[in-house]
Amino acid sequence: PMDTFYFPFDTQTCSIDFGFWISNSDELDIVNASNSEKTIGRLLPHYEWDVSDFSIVHTVVDEMSSETTSIVKTYDKLSYVFTLERKHKFYFVTLIAPLITLMLLTLGLALIPVGL
């Protein structure tokens, strides 16, 4: 779930998991073909978010037998984990500054005499 309590000064962590649940690790092995520094350089810039951290995690998931406590199969999983920081200046210019301007104009209208 997305935590927006500190919006627009929030930070989000997202992960994308890749794995093959049909083939086990004896049949198919998932490996990381590149390091994180090369991959983060390929990401396109976004107007709303900055990527502050990026990591690639390789894990092995074990499938346990329901009758015994032995491992039946092992599966590989590759996770791409992104930490994103919202660009708060974008929201200040497009949301907060216009709202403050409208508020000040509305309060200014209350000071105008009625007889004019």
PDB file of C-alpha atoms in Angstrom:
ATOM      1  CA  PRO A   1       0.000   0.000   0.000  1.00  0.00           C
ATOM      2  CA  MET A   2       1.090   3.519  -0.704  1.00  0.00           C
ATOM      3  CA  ASP A   3       1.696   5.662   2.396  1.00  0.00           C
ATOM      4  CA  THR A   4       0.736   9.262   1.597  1.00  0.00           C
ATOM      5  CA  PHE A   5       0.741  10.688   5.126  1.00  0.00           C
ATOM      6  CA  TYR A   6       3.690  13.013   4.380  1.00  0.00           C
ATOM      7  CA  PHE A   7       2.462  13.980   0.872  1.00  0.00           C
ATOM      8  CA  PRO A   8       4.128  15.713  -1.039  1.00  0.00           C
ATOM      9  CA  PHE A   9       7.292  15.049   1.010  1.00  0.00           C
ATOM     10  CA  ASP A  10       6.931  11.249   0.963  1.00  0.00           C
ATOM     11  CA  THR A  11       9.202   8.371  -0.007  1.00  0.00           C
ATOM     12  CA  GLN A  12       7.897   5.091  -1.428  1.00  0.00           C
ATOM     13  CA  THR A  13       9.532   1.672  -1.779  1.00  0.00           C
ATOM     14  CA  CYS A  14       8.358  -0.556  -4.633  1.00  0.00           C
ATOM     15  CA  SER A  15       9.495  -4.007  -5.678  1.00  0.00           C
ATOM     16  CA  ILE A  16       9.003  -6.003  -8.843  1.00  0.00           C
ATOM     17  CA  ASP A  17       9.453  -9.749  -8.450  1.00  0.00           C
ATOM     18  CA  PHE A  18      10.341 -12.126 -11.294  1.00  0.00           C
ATOM     19  CA  GLY A  19      10.190 -15.862 -10.892  1.00  0.00           C
ATOM     20  CA  PHE A  20       9.152 -19.013 -12.698  1.00  0.00           C
ATOM     21  CA  TRP A  21       6.844 -21.152 -10.598  1.00  0.00           C
ATOM     22  CA  ILE A  22       6.469 -23.875 -13.249  1.00  0.00           C
ATOM     23  CA  SER A  23      10.178 -24.672 -13.498  1.00  0.00           C
ATOM     24  CA  ASN A  24      12.227 -25.211 -10.377  1.00  0.00           C
ATOM     25  CA  SER A  25      15.829 -24.062  -9.905  1.00  0.00           C
ATOM     26  CA  ASP A  26      17.200 -27.391 -11.147  1.00  0.00           C
ATOM     27  CA  GLU A  27      15.580 -26.742 -14.530  1.00  0.00           C
ATOM     28  CA  LEU A  28      15.870 -22.944 -14.768  1.00  0.00           C
ATOM     29  CA  ASP A  29      18.221 -20.608 -12.912  1.00  0.00           C
ATOM     30  CA  ILE A  30      17.542 -16.868 -12.798  1.00  0.00           C
ATOM     31  CA  VAL A  31      20.680 -14.749 -12.567  1.00  0.00           C
ATOM     32  CA  ASN A  32      21.314 -11.043 -12.446  1.00  0.00           C
ATOM     33  CA  ALA A  33      22.852 -10.063 -15.796  1.00  0.00           C
ATOM     34  CA  SER A  34      23.930  -6.558 -14.765  1.00  0.00           C
ATOM     35  CA  ASN A  35      24.780  -4.610 -11.665  1.00  0.00           C
ATOM     36  CA  SER A  36      22.488  -1.992 -10.144  1.00  0.00           C
ATOM     37  CA  GLU A  37      24.591   1.013 -11.211  1.00  0.00           C
ATOM     38  CA  LYS A  38      24.228   0.140 -14.908  1.00  0.00           C
ATOM     39  CA  THR A  39      20.511  -0.521 -14.572  1.00  0.00           C
ATOM     40  CA  ILE A  40      19.718   2.689 -12.688  1.00  0.00           C
ATOM     41  CA  GLY A  41      21.467   4.664 -15.440  1.00  0.00           C
ATOM     42  CA  ARG A  42      18.978   3.284 -17.971  1.00  0.00           C
ATOM     43  CA  LEU A  43      15.914   4.521 -16.095  1.00  0.00           C
ATOM     44  CA  LEU A  44      14.078   7.377 -17.754  1.00  0.00           C
ATOM     45  CA  PRO A  45      13.624  10.618 -15.779  1.00  0.00           C
ATOM     46  CA  HIS A  46      10.162  11.298 -14.401  1.00  0.00           C
ATOM     47  CA  TYR A  47       8.553  14.660 -13.586  1.00  0.00           C
ATOM     48  CA  GLU A  48       7.098  13.477 -10.277  1.00  0.00           C
ATOM     49  CA  TRP A  49       9.600  10.972  -8.821  1.00  0.00           C
ATOM     50  CA  ASP A  50      13.355  10.626  -8.265  1.00  0.00           C
ATOM     51  CA  VAL A  51      14.910   7.180  -7.810  1.00  0.00           C
ATOM     52  CA  SER A  52      16.948   7.512  -4.611  1.00  0.00           C
ATOM     53  CA  ASP A  53      17.944   3.853  -4.227  1.00  0.00           C
ATOM     54  CA  PHE A  54      17.845   0.747  -6.380  1.00  0.00           C
ATOM     55  CA  SER A  55      18.854  -2.830  -5.663  1.00  0.00           C
ATOM     56  CA  ILE A  56      18.534  -6.248  -7.221  1.00  0.00           C
ATOM     57  CA  VAL A  57      17.958  -9.141  -4.806  1.00  0.00           C
ATOM     58  CA  HIS A  58      18.210 -12.819  -5.747  1.00  0.00           C
ATOM     59  CA  THR A  59      16.440 -15.217  -3.389  1.00  0.00           C
ATOM     60  CA  VAL A  60      15.720 -18.927  -3.377  1.00  0.00           C
ATOM     61  CA  VAL A  61      12.218 -19.973  -2.311  1.00  0.00           C
ATOM     62  CA  ASP A  62      11.731 -23.481  -0.924  1.00  0.00           C
ATOM     63  CA  GLU A  63       8.520 -25.456  -1.394  1.00  0.00           C
ATOM     64  CA  MET A  64       7.882 -27.657   1.610  1.00  0.00           C
ATOM     65  CA  SER A  65       5.964 -30.921   1.513  1.00  0.00           C
ATOM     66  CA  SER A  66       2.679 -30.934   3.436  1.00  0.00           C
ATOM     67  CA  GLU A  67       3.160 -34.524   4.654  1.00  0.00           C
ATOM     68  CA  THR A  68       6.816 -34.284   5.645  1.00  0.00           C
ATOM     69  CA  THR A  69       9.075 -31.429   6.597  1.00  0.00           C
ATOM     70  CA  SER A  70      11.384 -31.942   3.631  1.00  0.00           C
ATOM     71  CA  ILE A  71      11.982 -29.530   0.769  1.00  0.00           C
ATOM     72  CA  VAL A  72      10.284 -30.706  -2.428  1.00  0.00           C
ATOM     73  CA  LYS A  73      11.465 -28.051  -4.900  1.00  0.00           C
ATOM     74  CA  THR A  74      13.379 -24.788  -4.863  1.00  0.00           C
ATOM     75  CA  TYR A  75      12.492 -21.792  -7.012  1.00  0.00           C
ATOM     76  CA  ASP A  76      14.559 -18.727  -7.903  1.00  0.00           C
ATOM     77  CA  LYS A  77      13.154 -15.234  -7.504  1.00  0.00           C
ATOM     78  CA  LEU A  78      14.735 -11.991  -8.708  1.00  0.00           C
ATOM     79  CA  SER A  79      13.462  -8.780  -7.071  1.00  0.00           C
ATOM     80  CA  TYR A  80      14.059  -5.253  -8.308  1.00  0.00           C
ATOM     81  CA  VAL A  81      13.593  -2.873  -5.369  1.00  0.00           C
ATOM     82  CA  PHE A  82      13.142   0.863  -6.047  1.00  0.00           C
ATOM     83  CA  THR A  83      13.081   3.629  -3.453  1.00  0.00           C
ATOM     84  CA  LEU A  84      11.329   6.665  -4.919  1.00  0.00           C
ATOM     85  CA  GLU A  85      11.276  10.204  -3.539  1.00  0.00           C
ATOM     86  CA  ARG A  86       8.525  12.531  -4.663  1.00  0.00           C
ATOM     87  CA  LYS A  87       9.641  15.851  -6.173  1.00  0.00           C
ATOM     88  CA  HIS A  88       7.907  18.233  -3.767  1.00  0.00           C
ATOM     89  CA  LYS A  89       8.806  21.382  -5.744  1.00  0.00           C
ATOM     90  CA  PHE A  90       6.520  20.196  -8.548  1.00  0.00           C
ATOM     91  CA  TYR A  91       3.579  20.067  -6.133  1.00  0.00           C
ATOM     92  CA  PHE A  92       4.440  23.407  -4.586  1.00  0.00           C
ATOM     93  CA  VAL A  93       4.338  25.111  -7.986  1.00  0.00           C
ATOM     94  CA  THR A  94       1.239  23.342  -9.314  1.00  0.00           C
ATOM     95  CA  LEU A  95      -0.866  22.883  -6.162  1.00  0.00           C
ATOM     96  CA  ILE A  96       0.234  24.719  -3.013  1.00  0.00           C
ATOM     97  CA  ALA A  97       1.203  28.123  -4.495  1.00  0.00           C
ATOM     98  CA  PRO A  98      -2.076  28.537  -6.483  1.00  0.00           C
ATOM     99  CA  LEU A  99      -4.125  27.553  -3.423  1.00  0.00           C
ATOM    100  CA  ILE A 100      -2.342  30.127  -1.244  1.00  0.00           C
ATOM    101  CA  THR A 101      -2.864  32.786  -3.944  1.00  0.00           C
ATOM    102  CA  LEU A 102      -6.594  32.032  -4.142  1.00  0.00           C
ATOM    103  CA  MET A 103      -6.872  32.116  -0.354  1.00  0.00           C
ATOM    104  CA  LEU A 104      -5.198  35.538  -0.162  1.00  0.00           C
ATOM    105  CA  LEU A 105      -7.423  36.908  -2.963  1.00  0.00           C
ATOM    106  CA  THR A 106     -10.533  35.636  -1.176  1.00  0.00           C
ATOM    107  CA  LEU A 107      -9.470  37.265   2.099  1.00  0.00           C
ATOM    108  CA  GLY A 108      -8.688  40.467   0.186  1.00  0.00           C
ATOM    109  CA  LEU A 109     -12.213  40.518  -1.217  1.00  0.00           C
ATOM    110  CA  ALA A 110     -13.579  40.514   2.334  1.00  0.00           C
ATOM    111  CA  LEU A 111     -11.756  43.818   2.993  1.00  0.00           C
ATOM    112  CA  ILE A 112     -13.347  45.692   0.067  1.00  0.00           C
ATOM    113  CA  PRO A 113     -16.108  48.041   1.259  1.00  0.00           C
ATOM    114  CA  VAL A 114     -19.663  47.073   0.215  1.00  0.00           C
ATOM    115  CA  GLY A 115     -20.684  50.508  -1.042  1.00  0.00           C
ATOM    116  CA  LEU A 116     -18.239  50.639  -3.977  1.00  0.00           C
TER     117      LEU A 116
END
